[in-house]
Rosetta silent file (secondary structure, phi, psi, omega in degrees, C-alpha in Angstrom):
SEQUENCE: MSAKKDPGVWQGFKAFLMRGNVVDLAVAVVIGAAFTNIVNSVVKGIINPLVGAFGTKNLDSYSSCLKGPCTGTGDSATGVRILWGSVLGATLTFLITAAVVYFLMVLPMSRYLARQEARRKAREGTQEVVEVSELEVLKEIRDALVAQRGPGHDRT
SCORE:     score description
SCORE:     0.000 S_00000001
   1 L     0.000  -42.563  179.710    4.248  -15.543   14.840 S_00000001
   2 H   -71.071  -25.644  177.763    3.604  -12.443   12.730 S_00000001
   3 H   -66.117  -32.937  178.801    7.347  -11.767   12.541 S_00000001
   4 H   -74.439  -33.776 -177.594    7.779  -15.082   10.721 S_00000001
   5 H   -77.393  -32.395 -176.058    4.933  -14.378    8.254 S_00000001
   6 H   -59.665  -47.115  177.584    6.020  -10.839    7.348 S_00000001
   7 H   -61.278  -35.750  178.503    9.255  -11.834    5.519 S_00000001
   8 H   -66.832  -42.355  178.315    7.279  -14.469    3.590 S_00000001
   9 H   -65.536  -43.683  179.701    4.576  -11.982    2.662 S_00000001
  10 H   -62.267  -43.258  179.057    7.210   -9.389    1.739 S_00000001
  11 H   -64.290  -39.967  177.633    9.087  -11.933   -0.401 S_00000001
  12 H   -63.598  -42.415  178.932    5.837  -12.963   -2.082 S_00000001
  13 H   -65.193  -41.639  178.537    4.945   -9.345   -2.801 S_00000001
  14 H   -63.103  -42.720  177.959    8.442   -8.699   -4.156 S_00000001
  15 H   -63.265  -38.948  178.245    8.204  -11.792   -6.386 S_00000001
  16 H   -61.904  -44.483 -178.556    4.799  -10.595   -7.618 S_00000001
  17 H   -68.697  -29.572 -177.104    6.187   -7.174   -8.537 S_00000001
  18 H   -87.219   -3.356  175.759    9.176   -8.644  -10.321 S_00000001
  19 L   -62.266  150.026 -179.210    7.125  -10.913  -12.560 S_00000001
  20 H   -61.717  -37.732 -176.474    7.340  -10.046  -16.212 S_00000001
  21 H   -64.444  -40.678 -178.011    3.592   -9.469  -16.550 S_00000001
  22 H   -68.734  -42.751  179.056    3.472   -6.821  -13.823 S_00000001
  23 H   -64.950  -43.547  177.530    6.491   -4.975  -15.184 S_00000001
  24 H   -60.172  -41.400  179.392    5.079   -5.127  -18.725 S_00000001
  25 H   -64.987  -41.443  178.950    1.761   -3.805  -17.474 S_00000001
  26 H   -62.645  -42.947  177.857    3.445   -0.934  -15.639 S_00000001
  27 H   -62.749  -42.236  179.702    5.373    0.017  -18.773 S_00000001
  28 H   -61.992  -39.686  179.994    2.164   -0.159  -20.820 S_00000001
  29 H   -66.004  -43.601 -179.738    0.347    2.156  -18.394 S_00000001
  30 H   -64.366  -45.687  179.535    3.150    4.732  -18.468 S_00000001
  31 H   -66.241  -38.083  177.788    3.388    4.659  -22.265 S_00000001
  32 H   -62.102  -40.430  178.421   -0.403    4.771  -22.518 S_00000001
  33 H   -64.074  -43.253  178.375   -0.536    7.892  -20.355 S_00000001
  34 H   -66.710  -37.974 -179.644    2.091    9.601  -22.508 S_00000001
  35 H   -66.268  -35.474  178.050    0.327    8.439  -25.656 S_00000001
  36 H   -59.919  -40.937  178.326   -2.970    9.912  -24.405 S_00000001
  37 H   -62.246  -39.638  179.016   -1.349   13.345  -24.268 S_00000001
  38 H   -64.844  -45.645 -179.017   -0.214   12.995  -27.876 S_00000001
  39 H   -64.491  -42.939  178.247   -3.668   11.945  -29.063 S_00000001
  40 H   -61.276  -37.882  177.805   -5.355   14.737  -27.129 S_00000001
  41 H   -65.354  -39.929  178.335   -2.948   17.227  -28.724 S_00000001
  42 H   -64.117  -43.738 -179.891   -3.771   15.892  -32.198 S_00000001
  43 H   -64.578  -46.288 -178.158   -7.506   16.185  -31.525 S_00000001
  44 H   -71.889  -34.284 -174.848   -7.224   19.701  -30.064 S_00000001
  45 H   -90.761  -24.297 -176.136   -4.652   20.945  -32.561 S_00000001
  46 H  -119.541  -53.941 -174.463   -5.843   19.341  -35.819 S_00000001
  47 H   -67.145  -49.649 -178.799   -9.284   17.738  -35.574 S_00000001
  48 H   -59.887  -43.343  176.379  -11.026   20.502  -33.615 S_00000001
  49 H   -63.747  -34.618  176.306   -9.815   23.278  -35.972 S_00000001
  50 H   -63.909  -42.567  176.693  -10.975   21.201  -38.968 S_00000001
  51 H   -67.385  -34.859  179.468  -14.388   20.842  -37.353 S_00000001
  52 H   -64.920  -20.432  176.690  -14.189   24.517  -36.432 S_00000001
  53 L   -65.325  -24.658 -179.914  -14.011   25.390  -40.115 S_00000001
  54 L  -102.432  -11.343 -177.517  -17.673   24.322  -40.316 S_00000001
  55 L  -165.151 -126.898 -179.724  -18.786   25.605  -36.914 S_00000001
  56 L   -97.642  152.719 -177.021  -17.173   26.151  -33.576 S_00000001
  57 L   -73.584  -27.307 -177.765  -13.706   24.960  -32.626 S_00000001
  58 L   -93.301  111.452 -178.783  -14.834   23.491  -29.313 S_00000001
  59 H   -65.053  -25.767 -179.054  -16.729   20.256  -29.891 S_00000001
  60 H   -65.310  -19.557 -178.448  -18.146   20.415  -26.369 S_00000001
  61 H   -80.505  -10.831  177.334  -20.286   23.391  -27.394 S_00000001
  62 L   -77.781  123.896  179.767  -22.314   21.286  -29.850 S_00000001
  63 L  -155.465  166.974  175.544  -25.549   20.272  -28.176 S_00000001
  64 E  -128.895  147.485 -178.761  -29.233   19.830  -28.766 S_00000001
  65 E   -93.013  115.522 -179.697  -32.076   20.936  -26.554 S_00000001
  66 E   -83.313  -42.694  179.771  -34.238   17.992  -25.550 S_00000001
  67 E  -135.454  112.714 -171.115  -36.589   19.898  -23.283 S_00000001
  68 E   -87.436  176.326   -5.777  -36.593   23.650  -23.668 S_00000001
  69 E   -80.345  137.882  179.345  -35.927   26.377  -23.128 S_00000001
  70 E   -98.797  105.384  178.213  -32.196   25.695  -23.028 S_00000001
  71 E  -133.331  154.910  176.533  -30.411   28.793  -21.851 S_00000001
  72 L    78.825  173.747  178.798  -27.230   29.408  -19.906 S_00000001
  73 L  -136.359  161.678  176.607  -24.268   27.178  -19.236 S_00000001
  74 H    67.685 -135.951 -177.800  -22.894   25.251  -16.278 S_00000001
  75 H   -72.340  -22.754 -177.892  -24.940   25.337  -13.059 S_00000001
  76 H   -90.061    7.443 -177.844  -27.167   28.137  -14.314 S_00000001
  77 L   -72.106  144.238  175.750  -28.310   26.162  -17.391 S_00000001
  78 E  -117.043  159.656 -179.666  -32.004   25.553  -17.872 S_00000001
  79 E    82.459 -178.910 -179.997  -33.698   22.869  -19.895 S_00000001
  80 E  -116.015  115.834 -178.733  -32.355   19.445  -20.790 S_00000001
  81 E  -104.810  144.184  169.574  -29.391   19.407  -23.169 S_00000001
  82 E  -105.616  115.404 -176.225  -27.866   16.493  -25.014 S_00000001
  83 L   -90.491   71.454 -176.358  -24.152   17.235  -25.305 S_00000001
  84 H   -73.148  -18.119  177.311  -23.481   15.262  -28.452 S_00000001
  85 H   -66.983  -40.484  178.778  -20.405   17.361  -29.249 S_00000001
  86 H   -69.376  -33.396  175.837  -18.487   16.010  -26.268 S_00000001
  87 H   -66.791  -40.848  177.998  -19.484   12.463  -27.298 S_00000001
  88 H   -63.015  -42.921  178.534  -18.254   13.204  -30.820 S_00000001
  89 H   -62.859  -44.007  178.655  -14.947   14.533  -29.453 S_00000001
  90 H   -65.592  -37.490  178.635  -14.443   11.464  -27.253 S_00000001
  91 H   -66.153  -42.304  177.338  -15.320    9.195  -30.180 S_00000001
  92 H   -63.364  -42.225  177.840  -12.807   10.939  -32.436 S_00000001
  93 H   -61.053  -43.737  178.625  -10.144   10.656  -29.740 S_00000001
  94 H   -62.707  -46.052 -178.480  -10.887    6.941  -29.372 S_00000001
  95 H   -63.922  -40.290  178.046  -10.810    6.323  -33.134 S_00000001
  96 H   -65.495  -43.889  178.668   -7.523    8.183  -33.542 S_00000001
  97 H   -60.694  -47.240 -179.250   -6.023    6.294  -30.593 S_00000001
  98 H   -62.555  -41.477 -179.881   -7.223    2.958  -31.955 S_00000001
  99 H   -65.190  -44.528 -179.723   -5.918    3.721  -35.450 S_00000001
 100 H   -65.609  -43.869  178.769   -2.497    4.798  -34.213 S_00000001
 101 H   -61.946  -42.839 -178.728   -2.191    1.797  -31.895 S_00000001
 102 H   -65.817  -51.179 -173.288   -3.249   -0.560  -34.677 S_00000001
 103 H   -76.646  -27.511 -178.426   -1.076    0.859  -37.454 S_00000001
 104 H   -99.050  -18.587 -176.510    2.007    1.637  -35.363 S_00000001
 105 H  -123.301  -55.730 -173.092    1.964   -1.247  -32.884 S_00000001
 106 H   -69.807  -50.334 -177.431   -0.425   -4.120  -33.630 S_00000001
 107 H   -61.777  -49.727  177.107    0.032   -4.424  -37.397 S_00000001
 108 H   -61.374  -38.384 -179.678    3.861   -4.344  -37.379 S_00000001
 109 H   -67.477  -40.049  179.635    3.954   -6.794  -34.454 S_00000001
 110 H   -68.279  -36.148  176.085    1.546   -9.215  -36.122 S_00000001
 111 H   -65.678  -41.846  178.577    3.575   -9.071  -39.355 S_00000001
 112 H   -62.308  -45.892  179.594    6.760   -9.721  -37.378 S_00000001
 113 H   -64.806  -35.977  177.628    5.178  -12.659  -35.547 S_00000001
 114 H   -65.414  -40.839  176.744    3.847  -14.071  -38.837 S_00000001
 115 H   -64.066  -41.722  178.769    7.346  -13.916  -40.348 S_00000001
 116 H   -62.253  -42.407  179.430    8.782  -15.627  -37.264 S_00000001
 117 H   -64.909  -39.933  178.224    6.110  -18.348  -37.498 S_00000001
 118 H   -64.539  -40.566  177.429    6.822  -18.843  -41.209 S_00000001
 119 H   -64.298  -41.210  179.598   10.529  -19.184  -40.466 S_00000001
 120 H   -63.927  -43.533  179.039    9.793  -21.677  -37.695 S_00000001
 121 H   -65.851  -36.338  178.091    7.543  -23.710  -39.980 S_00000001
 122 H   -64.406  -42.084  177.273   10.165  -23.593  -42.717 S_00000001
 123 H   -63.569  -43.289  178.129   12.757  -24.939  -40.298 S_00000001
 124 H   -65.094  -37.675  179.683   10.360  -27.674  -39.162 S_00000001
 125 H   -62.913  -41.047  178.779    9.491  -28.425  -42.784 S_00000001
 126 H   -69.084  -33.757  177.121   13.135  -28.999  -43.696 S_00000001
 127 H   -66.485  -40.625  178.944   13.532  -31.255  -40.677 S_00000001
 128 H   -64.483  -39.388  179.272   10.500  -33.290  -41.751 S_00000001
 129 H   -63.631  -41.423  178.583   11.880  -33.617  -45.272 S_00000001
 130 H   -63.458  -44.223  179.800   15.171  -34.854  -43.857 S_00000001
 131 H   -63.802  -42.382  179.994   13.350  -37.335  -41.635 S_00000001
 132 H   -65.749  -43.189 -178.975   11.175  -38.560  -44.504 S_00000001
 133 H   -66.591  -36.725  176.159   14.130  -38.907  -46.830 S_00000001
 134 H   -63.869  -39.966  178.420   16.064  -40.831  -44.159 S_00000001
 135 H   -63.515  -42.528  178.612   13.075  -43.119  -43.731 S_00000001
 136 H   -62.917  -40.696  178.375   12.898  -43.658  -47.461 S_00000001
 137 H   -62.910  -43.045  178.817   16.617  -44.509  -47.570 S_00000001
 138 H   -63.103  -38.921  177.174   16.170  -47.021  -44.759 S_00000001
 139 H   -64.011  -41.320  178.804   13.253  -48.627  -46.594 S_00000001
 140 H   -63.911  -40.671  177.685   15.345  -48.918  -49.735 S_00000001
 141 H   -62.566  -44.280  178.615   18.185  -50.530  -47.746 S_00000001
 142 H   -60.486  -46.414 -179.867   15.726  -52.985  -46.207 S_00000001
 143 H   -63.127  -37.227  178.494   14.262  -53.855  -49.593 S_00000001
 144 H   -66.890  -40.561  178.229   17.752  -54.345  -51.043 S_00000001
 145 H   -65.235  -40.990  177.903   18.706  -56.689  -48.182 S_00000001
 146 H   -63.746  -40.287  179.965   15.512  -58.682  -48.619 S_00000001
 147 H   -66.382  -34.224  179.169   16.192  -58.932  -52.351 S_00000001
 148 H   -69.722  -34.173 -178.974   19.727  -60.215  -51.682 S_00000001
 149 H   -68.483  -27.765  179.155   18.469  -62.970  -49.363 S_00000001
 150 L   108.147  171.769 -173.534   16.295  -64.344  -52.053 S_00000001
 151 L   -73.973  -15.466 -175.373   12.599  -65.039  -52.498 S_00000001
 152 L   -83.411  -10.037 -176.297   12.345  -67.726  -49.761 S_00000001
 153 L   -98.347  143.212  176.526   12.986  -65.419  -46.787 S_00000001
 154 L   -81.277  159.883 -179.829   10.337  -63.356  -44.988 S_00000001
 155 L   -82.555   -6.289 -176.446   10.784  -59.649  -44.392 S_00000001
 156 L   -80.393    0.000    0.000   10.136  -59.975  -40.635 S_00000001
């Protein structure tokens, strides 16, 4: 009984993997992972040195002491620190990622789709004009035929 179900399950799993959505998602994950490395390099190579011009190059070192005394680092640290520098670094990474994705991917794609939609509507618009003009011609033909029959005949 299980021998009969296994090929069906295998075929179902294979069909699931070959769907366009799954393949698209896999490609997106791979590109996203590569893109993360680029963004991290931009933050470490450009943003952190710019911030370092005003303080330290490592954003993770920015912190505030909530409950003192705050001494030491890592496991030997005392006090309660708020590591707002690491939050700032993550926020900058997110904003850069979002900006690059928007300006390099979303905006061009939405403009392309808008142009495609405008072209589609233009094609539909010309078809409607043709249909309306054909209807108008048919009405004129009908009116001409009614006029030829004379005033005593109904249009029905």
